[in-house]
Amino acid sequence: MTYPKPGEPGPILPGTQIVVDDVTSIYNGYEGFIQRISGDKAAVLFDDYSPWEKLVTMPIKILKKR
């Protein structure tokens, strides 16, 4: 197992707070956290944007650790 170097973000795991970084996505800039991971996709929970929570599946490559 390799560990991230100081200053580099660690792995994205369930419970990690993330920001969507994809200019083509309607969720660009939204902040949420990882609910679960399956393959190269993650289920991201957004709960601060409305009275309801929203769970969206998206590719891990467009997510950045917060």
Coordinates of C-alpha atoms in Angstrom, one line a residue:
M1 CA 0.0 0.0 0.0
T2 CA 1.3 3.4 -0.9
Y3 CA 0.5 6.5 1.2
P4 CA 0.0 10.0 -0.2
K5 CA 2.9 12.4 0.2
P6 CA 2.4 15.4 2.5
G7 CA 0.2 18.0 0.8
E8 CA -1.3 15.5 -1.6
P9 CA -5.0 14.4 -1.2
G10 CA -5.5 10.9 0.1
P11 CA -7.8 8.4 -1.4
I12 CA -11.5 9.0 -1.8
L13 CA -13.4 6.6 0.6
P14 CA -16.9 6.5 1.9
G15 CA -17.5 9.4 4.3
T16 CA -15.0 11.7 2.4
Q17 CA -16.2 15.2 1.8
I18 CA -15.9 16.1 -1.9
V19 CA -16.5 18.8 -4.4
V20 CA -17.8 18.1 -8.0
D21 CA -15.2 19.4 -10.5
D22 CA -16.8 19.1 -13.9
V23 CA -17.7 22.1 -15.9
T24 CA -20.2 20.1 -18.0
S25 CA -22.1 18.9 -15.0
I26 CA -25.1 20.6 -13.4
Y27 CA -23.6 19.6 -10.1
N28 CA -20.3 21.5 -10.7
G29 CA -19.2 23.1 -7.5
Y30 CA -21.6 21.2 -5.3
E31 CA -20.3 19.8 -2.1
G32 CA -21.3 16.5 -0.6
F33 CA -19.9 13.3 0.8
I34 CA -19.3 9.8 -0.5
Q35 CA -22.0 7.3 0.5
R36 CA -20.6 4.3 -1.3
I37 CA -18.2 3.3 -4.1
S38 CA -18.7 0.7 -6.8
G39 CA -16.0 0.3 -9.5
D40 CA -15.1 3.7 -10.9
K41 CA -18.3 5.4 -9.7
A42 CA -19.3 6.8 -6.4
A43 CA -22.7 7.6 -4.9
V44 CA -22.5 11.2 -3.6
L45 CA -25.0 12.5 -1.0
F46 CA -25.9 16.2 -1.3
D47 CA -28.0 17.3 1.7
D48 CA -27.5 21.1 2.1
Y49 CA -29.2 22.3 -1.1
S50 CA -32.9 21.7 -0.4
P51 CA -35.2 20.3 2.3
W52 CA -34.5 16.9 0.8
E53 CA -31.4 14.8 0.5
K54 CA -30.2 13.8 -3.0
L55 CA -28.0 10.8 -3.8
V56 CA -26.3 10.9 -7.2
T57 CA -24.0 8.4 -8.8
M58 CA -21.1 9.9 -10.7
P59 CA -17.6 9.0 -11.9
I60 CA -14.9 9.3 -9.2
K61 CA -12.6 11.1 -11.7
I62 CA -14.7 14.2 -11.5
L63 CA -14.6 14.4 -7.7
K64 CA -12.1 16.2 -5.7
K65 CA -11.4 15.9 -2.0
R66 CA -12.4 18.9 0.0

